[in-house]
Amino acid sequence: MKRIYLLMTLGLMSKGFGQETTRSLSGENWKFKNAKEANWLTASVPGTVHTDLMSNNKIPDSYLDENEKEVQWIETENWDYQTTFKVSDAELKNEQAELIFDGLDTYAEVFLNGKQIQKTDNMFRQWIVPVKGILVKGDNVLQIKFKSSVNVGNELAKKVAFKLPESPRSMVRKAQYQFGWDWGPRLVTAGIWKDVKLNFWNNAKIQNIQLEQKSLTTTKGQLSFNIEVFANKLGDYQLAINGLNPKAFRLQKGLNKISVPYEVKNPKLWQPSGWGKAELYDFKVVLTEKGKKLDEESLRHGFRTVKLVQEKDAKGKSFYFLVNGKPLYAKGTNWIPADSFLPRITKEKYYKLVKDAKDANMNMIRIWGGGVYEDEAFYKACDENGILVWQDFMFAGSFYPSDDAFTENVKEEVKYQVRRLQNHPSIALWCGNNEVDEAIVNWGYQKQFKYTKEDSLQVWRDYRKVFHEVIPQTLNETLAPGNNIYWPSSPSIGWGHKESLTKGDSHYWGVWWGEQPFEMYEEKVPRFASEYGVQGMPSMEAVKSMFSGKADLSLQNPVIKAHEKHARGWQIIDGYMARYYTPQTDLVKYNYLSQLLQARAMQVAIEAHRRAKPYNMGSLYWQINDCWPVVSWSSIDYLGNWKAAHYQIKRSFEQQAIFAEEKKGILNFYAVNDGLKKFNDVRVEIQVIKFDGNILNEITTVPTGKVLDDIIKFEPIEVDNLIPDLSKNDVFLKLSLIDENDHQLAENNFYFVLPKDLKLTKPNITVKKISATEIEVSTDVLAKDIYLMGDTQFSDNFFDLMPNTKKRITLSKPLEKIEIMSLWDTKK
């Protein structure tokens, strides 16, 4: 019987017989072809069929023009990949040899020297195949034959007694977004999307390390390295951690499980962003026999504790994360794959996007369940930047089967991915799926497909089997105690039900999908907002990148129309634009206003959530990134440019903030503090300022009662007492939060009317060059929503500049020319 180990291997390149050695086959001379054809073409591994066809000029770039339509035929074809690699006589003398496939997408038959060695059916699993007796000295031929996931999925769907929504994607263990989403193209690809390695080892090897945090105090952190070692023979071996006090073990032939205690004195805590440094400790585990190194693995640990707190209260049930013993207000976003072709995503792109999240004052990212379990680089970036990760398993918005083959496949997928990711301190929660419960309850599929009562009952049986049995049971069997925080489905209750606001997490889509005004965010405040959002166009640089040639920059251009995947997207944007701004036909101005309305929506939502603290303890907007150039909910476009929303989110997520709301002629003021340092004696200083800079009134308000640690409500003020006999459309409030030492902790501006009703005058905006990468912007009157345009990232953008003030801005790279627009330009 062939034994295949599905596990985490971190084999390192090394020299010398006896030690485990691994070499990548990804750089070998790979080739590929359509299974129906004879001619081979050059291929890249890791890669995809689509990118290989593009590099061979067999198809146009799928992202450009309307080319997505031209490449749909690829998904129903079968594809063959092949390489030849050499094996030396010295390598063949090793006791064990194995091929390691980190990612095959998806249905594949693997042949080595003409012999079939593996079949695969899941792009989320690692496949390790013993090949000791199959390798030969000299040239070895490795061939991988991929079957169409669409064709296989359709055949599997025929075996189900009723029609499944989104079939065939729900039948295959493959990245669901590849089948198309309301922000992404349909590019159902195949290929070797992760590394292929050839591994040799002798006597014994480390298969897995689970780092268990047994206890944690300010003086001592006690760890247990729970190590799995596979031995070829009975023998005496040693394990050492960071070279200290090697432990001797008698290992049996086969799998051995060993626990090695380890203690760190005076451990420094891994703190989430905003609370301090994300302290990390490096460990190296070395396996030896008679002084000879056989294997080693390196890992990092961050000392921290995380709990999900759900306690009944007068308004429902709480939902928040207790991190290092303190309640954390989760500020963050949702993440989709950063490219439709996954091997294109570089380590640098992962690190930049995570750093962009941190720079916008975030501390949590939710990995959405329709994408992939991300590359190691993503989780390392989160570890280093103090970003907690809400990790969905890869199921989204459909019904999934629960037959034995499917659930066994899911179990192995969960086991592998959890073992791969378990030691990252950034992982805070494991979530079963995205919107599967919601789809069953609220989306009307049963009626649409005319399900019988038995069909509907079977859907629930399937759901419970996968998400309430198989996944949580596998988590409990795989993870160390305390790390298995599991949430079956996000959201827990659909946004059309009142309970969605009183307990659990919420995806509130009354704004956008329901086309409700942004102000509805102030009424629909949940305990934890894990999804909400509004679309906006990407930067003009990203718009231009949609074209293969010179762009016809018109709203009616079919290419621009095609890069909006939501069926009613343009209509909804137009509706919101008419509600809040002056509609535009010029593309550049339309682009600008679409970004502003997205930013406005984010500001209204985030400030409403934070004002409701501690009732609300989390605000994760949809979404931070894009997988191609597109009109979407992202705050950072595909090219990496910050949209207006991201700049506003940075302001709205400031650690200490001052917010105002107007209700029935009464102004309420709130100071919110998400840091560890408590508020002391604070006040709000308010200036009533005309758009020309004239200060009409100044007043101070103080807390209504006891100053709390994290949120303060101040004495309300009647609007008529603050701005008597004044028009509301040519004045604004400048709010300053001041501490007992007269230091300004935060500031904000409050406007009484909608942007379209502001009586703005033309600002004389000047830009002074300070250096190659620094400018100074100034204005004589209020310049609302200044937009600095250029192919660089500005330290701030889409900002209000007060009358007769200056602002220094840094640039990520020098620009010869900077164009400027403000809201006044859209009034003409």
Short mmCIF file of N, CA and C in Angstrom, two decimals, residues 673-795:
data_model
loop_
_atom_site.label_atom_id
_atom_site.label_comp_id
_atom_site.label_asym_id
_atom_site.label_seq_id
_atom_site.Cartn_x
_atom_site.Cartn_y
_atom_site.Cartn_z
N ASN A 673 -10.91 56.23 22.17
CA ASN A 673 -9.51 55.89 22.41
C ASN A 673 -9.35 54.38 22.30
N ASP A 674 -8.58 53.92 21.32
CA ASP A 674 -8.34 52.48 21.16
C ASP A 674 -6.96 52.07 21.66
N GLY A 675 -6.22 53.00 22.22
CA GLY A 675 -4.88 52.68 22.71
C GLY A 675 -4.89 52.14 24.12
N LEU A 676 -3.73 51.77 24.60
CA LEU A 676 -3.61 51.25 25.96
C LEU A 676 -3.53 52.37 27.00
N LYS A 677 -3.04 53.54 26.57
CA LYS A 677 -2.97 54.67 27.49
C LYS A 677 -4.35 55.30 27.62
N LYS A 678 -4.80 55.45 28.84
CA LYS A 678 -6.16 55.92 29.09
C LYS A 678 -6.29 57.42 28.90
N PHE A 679 -7.50 57.82 28.55
CA PHE A 679 -7.82 59.25 28.59
C PHE A 679 -7.75 59.73 30.04
N ASN A 680 -7.36 60.98 30.21
CA ASN A 680 -7.42 61.57 31.54
C ASN A 680 -8.43 62.72 31.51
N ASP A 681 -7.98 63.91 31.68
CA ASP A 681 -8.86 65.09 31.66
C ASP A 681 -8.83 65.68 30.26
N VAL A 682 -9.93 65.53 29.52
CA VAL A 682 -9.96 66.00 28.13
C VAL A 682 -11.16 66.90 27.90
N ARG A 683 -11.06 67.71 26.86
CA ARG A 683 -12.15 68.60 26.47
C ARG A 683 -12.16 68.70 24.95
N VAL A 684 -13.27 69.22 24.43
CA VAL A 684 -13.38 69.46 22.99
C VAL A 684 -13.49 70.96 22.75
N GLU A 685 -12.56 71.47 21.96
CA GLU A 685 -12.62 72.87 21.56
C GLU A 685 -13.21 72.94 20.16
N ILE A 686 -14.22 73.79 20.00
CA ILE A 686 -14.99 73.86 18.76
C ILE A 686 -14.88 75.27 18.20
N GLN A 687 -14.52 75.34 16.93
CA GLN A 687 -14.52 76.61 16.22
C GLN A 687 -15.53 76.55 15.08
N VAL A 688 -16.35 77.60 14.97
CA VAL A 688 -17.25 77.75 13.84
C VAL A 688 -16.53 78.64 12.82
N ILE A 689 -16.23 78.09 11.63
CA ILE A 689 -15.40 78.79 10.66
C ILE A 689 -16.14 78.92 9.34
N LYS A 690 -16.13 80.13 8.79
CA LYS A 690 -16.64 80.35 7.44
C LYS A 690 -15.63 79.80 6.43
N PHE A 691 -16.10 79.49 5.25
CA PHE A 691 -15.22 78.92 4.25
C PHE A 691 -14.10 79.88 3.85
N ASP A 692 -14.29 81.16 4.13
CA ASP A 692 -13.23 82.13 3.81
C ASP A 692 -12.21 82.27 4.93
N GLY A 693 -12.40 81.51 6.02
CA GLY A 693 -11.45 81.53 7.11
C GLY A 693 -11.87 82.34 8.31
N ASN A 694 -12.94 83.08 8.21
CA ASN A 694 -13.41 83.90 9.33
C ASN A 694 -13.96 83.03 10.44
N ILE A 695 -13.41 83.16 11.65
CA ILE A 695 -13.87 82.39 12.80
C ILE A 695 -15.05 83.13 13.44
N LEU A 696 -16.21 82.49 13.44
CA LEU A 696 -17.44 83.13 13.90
C LEU A 696 -17.76 82.84 15.35
N ASN A 697 -17.29 81.72 15.86
CA ASN A 697 -17.64 81.37 17.24
C ASN A 697 -16.63 80.35 17.75
N GLU A 698 -16.42 80.34 19.05
CA GLU A 698 -15.54 79.36 19.69
C GLU A 698 -16.18 78.94 21.00
N ILE A 699 -16.15 77.65 21.26
CA ILE A 699 -16.78 77.15 22.46
C ILE A 699 -16.06 75.87 22.89
N THR A 700 -16.14 75.56 24.17
CA THR A 700 -15.54 74.34 24.71
C THR A 700 -16.62 73.51 25.37
N THR A 701 -16.55 72.21 25.16
CA THR A 701 -17.49 71.31 25.83
C THR A 701 -16.70 70.25 26.59
N VAL A 702 -17.27 69.79 27.69
CA VAL A 702 -16.58 68.86 28.58
C VAL A 702 -17.41 67.59 28.71
N PRO A 703 -16.80 66.52 29.26
CA PRO A 703 -17.54 65.27 29.40
C PRO A 703 -18.82 65.40 30.20
N THR A 704 -19.79 64.55 29.86
CA THR A 704 -21.07 64.59 30.56
C THR A 704 -20.98 63.97 31.94
N GLY A 705 -20.02 63.11 32.13
CA GLY A 705 -19.90 62.46 33.43
C GLY A 705 -18.49 61.93 33.61
N LYS A 706 -18.38 60.78 34.19
CA LYS A 706 -17.08 60.17 34.45
C LYS A 706 -16.35 59.88 33.15
N VAL A 707 -15.06 60.19 33.13
CA VAL A 707 -14.23 59.90 31.96
C VAL A 707 -13.90 58.40 31.96
N LEU A 708 -14.33 57.71 30.90
CA LEU A 708 -14.05 56.30 30.77
C LEU A 708 -12.70 56.08 30.10
N ASP A 709 -12.28 54.84 30.08
CA ASP A 709 -10.97 54.54 29.50
C ASP A 709 -10.94 54.75 28.00
N ASP A 710 -12.03 54.42 27.31
CA ASP A 710 -11.93 54.33 25.87
C ASP A 710 -12.98 55.10 25.08
N ILE A 711 -14.00 55.61 25.71
CA ILE A 711 -14.97 56.42 24.98
C ILE A 711 -15.60 57.43 25.93
N ILE A 712 -15.72 58.65 25.45
CA ILE A 712 -16.28 59.73 26.26
C ILE A 712 -17.36 60.43 25.45
N LYS A 713 -18.48 60.67 26.09
CA LYS A 713 -19.52 61.50 25.49
C LYS A 713 -19.49 62.86 26.19
N PHE A 714 -19.52 63.91 25.37
CA PHE A 714 -19.42 65.28 25.91
C PHE A 714 -20.80 65.93 25.98
N GLU A 715 -20.84 67.03 26.71
CA GLU A 715 -22.08 67.78 26.82
C GLU A 715 -22.58 68.16 25.43
N PRO A 716 -23.81 67.81 25.10
CA PRO A 716 -24.34 68.16 23.78
C PRO A 716 -24.55 69.67 23.64
N ILE A 717 -24.61 70.14 22.42
CA ILE A 717 -24.81 71.56 22.13
C ILE A 717 -25.91 71.69 21.08
N GLU A 718 -26.81 72.61 21.31
CA GLU A 718 -27.83 72.87 20.30
C GLU A 718 -27.21 73.63 19.14
N VAL A 719 -27.54 73.21 17.93
CA VAL A 719 -26.99 73.86 16.75
C VAL A 719 -27.34 75.34 16.73
N ASP A 720 -28.56 75.69 17.11
CA ASP A 720 -28.99 77.08 17.07
C ASP A 720 -28.21 77.96 18.04
N ASN A 721 -27.71 77.36 19.11
CA ASN A 721 -26.89 78.13 20.05
C ASN A 721 -25.47 78.33 19.53
N LEU A 722 -25.06 77.43 18.61
CA LEU A 722 -23.69 77.49 18.10
C LEU A 722 -23.58 78.37 16.87
N ILE A 723 -24.56 78.26 15.98
CA ILE A 723 -24.52 79.06 14.74
C ILE A 723 -25.85 79.79 14.53
N PRO A 724 -26.24 80.65 15.44
CA PRO A 724 -27.52 81.35 15.29
C PRO A 724 -27.54 82.22 14.04
N ASP A 725 -28.64 82.13 13.32
CA ASP A 725 -28.88 82.99 12.16
C ASP A 725 -27.84 82.81 11.04
N LEU A 726 -27.15 81.69 11.02
CA LEU A 726 -26.16 81.45 9.98
C LEU A 726 -26.64 80.36 9.03
N SER A 727 -26.24 80.49 7.78
CA SER A 727 -26.51 79.42 6.82
C SER A 727 -25.60 78.24 7.13
N LYS A 728 -26.12 77.05 7.01
CA LYS A 728 -25.33 75.86 7.31
C LYS A 728 -24.42 75.45 6.16
N ASN A 729 -24.60 76.05 4.99
CA ASN A 729 -23.84 75.55 3.85
C ASN A 729 -22.58 76.34 3.52
N ASP A 730 -22.22 77.28 4.35
CA ASP A 730 -20.93 77.95 4.12
C ASP A 730 -20.11 78.08 5.40
N VAL A 731 -20.43 77.22 6.39
CA VAL A 731 -19.63 77.15 7.61
C VAL A 731 -19.35 75.68 7.94
N PHE A 732 -18.32 75.47 8.74
CA PHE A 732 -18.01 74.13 9.24
C PHE A 732 -17.47 74.24 10.65
N LEU A 733 -17.43 73.12 11.33
CA LEU A 733 -16.87 73.07 12.67
C LEU A 733 -15.49 72.43 12.64
N LYS A 734 -14.55 73.07 13.26
CA LYS A 734 -13.26 72.46 13.48
C LYS A 734 -13.23 71.95 14.92
N LEU A 735 -13.07 70.65 15.08
CA LEU A 735 -13.10 70.01 16.40
C LEU A 735 -11.69 69.63 16.81
N SER A 736 -11.31 69.96 18.03
CA SER A 736 -10.00 69.60 18.56
C SER A 736 -10.18 68.95 19.91
N LEU A 737 -9.59 67.76 20.08
CA LEU A 737 -9.61 67.06 21.36
C LEU A 737 -8.33 67.42 22.11
N ILE A 738 -8.48 68.04 23.27
CA ILE A 738 -7.35 68.61 24.02
C ILE A 738 -7.22 67.91 25.37
N ASP A 739 -5.98 67.57 25.76
CA ASP A 739 -5.79 66.93 27.05
C ASP A 739 -5.49 67.96 28.14
N GLU A 740 -5.20 67.45 29.35
CA GLU A 740 -5.02 68.35 30.50
C GLU A 740 -3.77 69.21 30.38
N ASN A 741 -2.84 68.80 29.50
CA ASN A 741 -1.62 69.58 29.29
C ASN A 741 -1.73 70.48 28.06
N ASP A 742 -2.96 70.67 27.59
CA ASP A 742 -3.24 71.50 26.42
C ASP A 742 -2.62 70.96 25.13
N HIS A 743 -2.38 69.66 25.10
CA HIS A 743 -1.89 69.02 23.88
C HIS A 743 -3.08 68.54 23.04
N GLN A 744 -2.99 68.72 21.75
CA GLN A 744 -4.06 68.24 20.87
C GLN A 744 -3.89 66.75 20.62
N LEU A 745 -4.92 65.98 20.96
CA LEU A 745 -4.88 64.54 20.77
C LEU A 745 -5.47 64.11 19.43
N ALA A 746 -6.45 64.87 18.95
CA ALA A 746 -7.11 64.52 17.70
C ALA A 746 -7.85 65.74 17.18
N GLU A 747 -8.16 65.71 15.89
CA GLU A 747 -8.96 66.77 15.30
C GLU A 747 -9.85 66.19 14.21
N ASN A 748 -10.89 66.93 13.88
CA ASN A 748 -11.82 66.50 12.84
C ASN A 748 -12.61 67.72 12.38
N ASN A 749 -13.21 67.62 11.23
CA ASN A 749 -14.09 68.68 10.72
C ASN A 749 -15.50 68.13 10.58
N PHE A 750 -16.46 68.96 10.85
CA PHE A 750 -17.86 68.56 10.73
C PHE A 750 -18.60 69.56 9.83
N TYR A 751 -19.30 69.01 8.83
CA TYR A 751 -20.08 69.84 7.91
C TYR A 751 -21.56 69.56 8.14
N PHE A 752 -22.36 70.59 8.02
CA PHE A 752 -23.78 70.48 8.34
C PHE A 752 -24.62 69.99 7.16
N VAL A 753 -24.12 70.15 5.95
CA VAL A 753 -24.92 69.80 4.77
C VAL A 753 -24.16 68.82 3.89
N LEU A 754 -24.84 68.25 2.92
CA LEU A 754 -24.23 67.32 1.98
C LEU A 754 -23.22 68.05 1.10
N PRO A 755 -22.23 67.33 0.58
CA PRO A 755 -21.22 67.98 -0.26
C PRO A 755 -21.80 68.78 -1.42
N LYS A 756 -22.86 68.28 -2.04
CA LYS A 756 -23.43 68.99 -3.19
C LYS A 756 -24.06 70.33 -2.79
N ASP A 757 -24.38 70.50 -1.51
CA ASP A 757 -25.04 71.72 -1.05
C ASP A 757 -24.08 72.73 -0.45
N LEU A 758 -22.78 72.41 -0.39
CA LEU A 758 -21.80 73.35 0.14
C LEU A 758 -21.62 74.52 -0.83
N LYS A 759 -21.64 75.74 -0.29
CA LYS A 759 -21.42 76.93 -1.10
C LYS A 759 -19.92 77.27 -1.10
N LEU A 760 -19.19 76.52 -1.93
CA LEU A 760 -17.75 76.69 -1.99
C LEU A 760 -17.38 77.85 -2.91
N THR A 761 -16.28 78.50 -2.62
CA THR A 761 -15.69 79.48 -3.52
C THR A 761 -14.39 78.93 -4.07
N LYS A 762 -13.96 79.46 -5.18
CA LYS A 762 -12.77 78.92 -5.83
C LYS A 762 -11.54 79.12 -4.95
N PRO A 763 -10.86 78.04 -4.59
CA PRO A 763 -9.64 78.18 -3.79
C PRO A 763 -8.43 78.43 -4.69
N ASN A 764 -7.54 79.26 -4.25
CA ASN A 764 -6.26 79.46 -4.93
C ASN A 764 -5.24 78.52 -4.28
N ILE A 765 -5.12 77.34 -4.86
CA ILE A 765 -4.25 76.30 -4.30
C ILE A 765 -2.88 76.41 -4.95
N THR A 766 -1.86 76.48 -4.14
CA THR A 766 -0.50 76.54 -4.66
C THR A 766 0.30 75.35 -4.14
N VAL A 767 1.23 74.91 -4.97
CA VAL A 767 2.11 73.80 -4.59
C VAL A 767 3.55 74.29 -4.66
N LYS A 768 4.24 74.21 -3.57
CA LYS A 768 5.64 74.63 -3.49
C LYS A 768 6.52 73.39 -3.33
N LYS A 769 7.52 73.28 -4.16
CA LYS A 769 8.44 72.15 -4.09
C LYS A 769 9.46 72.39 -2.97
N ILE A 770 9.48 71.50 -2.01
CA ILE A 770 10.45 71.58 -0.91
C ILE A 770 11.70 70.78 -1.26
N SER A 771 11.48 69.59 -1.80
CA SER A 771 12.57 68.73 -2.26
C SER A 771 12.01 67.83 -3.35
N ALA A 772 12.81 66.90 -3.83
CA ALA A 772 12.36 66.02 -4.90
C ALA A 772 11.16 65.18 -4.47
N THR A 773 11.06 64.93 -3.17
CA THR A 773 9.98 64.07 -2.68
C THR A 773 9.15 64.73 -1.59
N GLU A 774 9.15 66.06 -1.55
CA GLU A 774 8.32 66.76 -0.57
C GLU A 774 7.80 68.05 -1.18
N ILE A 775 6.50 68.29 -0.95
CA ILE A 775 5.86 69.51 -1.43
C ILE A 775 5.11 70.16 -0.29
N GLU A 776 4.76 71.43 -0.48
CA GLU A 776 3.92 72.15 0.47
C GLU A 776 2.71 72.69 -0.28
N VAL A 777 1.52 72.36 0.20
CA VAL A 777 0.28 72.78 -0.43
C VAL A 777 -0.36 73.85 0.46
N SER A 778 -0.82 74.93 -0.16
CA SER A 778 -1.46 76.01 0.61
C SER A 778 -2.70 76.50 -0.13
N THR A 779 -3.59 77.18 0.60
CA THR A 779 -4.81 77.72 0.01
C THR A 779 -5.24 78.98 0.75
N ASP A 780 -6.02 79.84 0.05
CA ASP A 780 -6.51 81.05 0.69
C ASP A 780 -7.86 80.86 1.36
N VAL A 781 -8.71 79.99 0.79
CA VAL A 781 -10.02 79.67 1.38
C VAL A 781 -10.12 78.15 1.51
N LEU A 782 -11.19 77.69 2.12
CA LEU A 782 -11.35 76.25 2.28
C LEU A 782 -11.21 75.55 0.93
N ALA A 783 -10.30 74.60 0.87
CA ALA A 783 -10.15 73.74 -0.31
C ALA A 783 -10.61 72.35 0.11
N LYS A 784 -11.80 71.97 -0.36
CA LYS A 784 -12.42 70.72 0.08
C LYS A 784 -11.96 69.56 -0.81
N ASP A 785 -11.51 68.51 -0.16
CA ASP A 785 -11.16 67.25 -0.84
C ASP A 785 -10.12 67.47 -1.94
N ILE A 786 -8.99 68.04 -1.56
CA ILE A 786 -7.90 68.25 -2.52
C ILE A 786 -7.40 66.91 -3.05
N TYR A 787 -7.35 66.81 -4.37
CA TYR A 787 -6.90 65.59 -5.05
C TYR A 787 -5.60 65.90 -5.77
N LEU A 788 -4.51 65.32 -5.28
CA LEU A 788 -3.20 65.44 -5.92
C LEU A 788 -3.06 64.29 -6.90
N MET A 789 -2.87 64.61 -8.18
CA MET A 789 -2.85 63.59 -9.22
C MET A 789 -1.44 63.40 -9.75
N GLY A 790 -1.01 62.14 -9.79
CA GLY A 790 0.30 61.81 -10.32
C GLY A 790 0.65 60.38 -10.00
N ASP A 791 1.60 59.84 -10.76
CA ASP A 791 1.99 58.44 -10.60
C ASP A 791 2.98 58.28 -9.45
N THR A 792 2.49 58.52 -8.25
CA THR A 792 3.26 58.37 -7.03
C THR A 792 2.28 58.20 -5.89
N GLN A 793 2.77 57.77 -4.74
CA GLN A 793 1.89 57.72 -3.57
C GLN A 793 2.18 58.91 -2.68
N PHE A 794 1.13 59.65 -2.37
CA PHE A 794 1.25 60.83 -1.51
C PHE A 794 0.99 60.44 -0.06
N SER A 795 1.69 61.10 0.86
CA SER A 795 1.49 60.78 2.28
C SER A 795 0.08 61.12 2.74
#
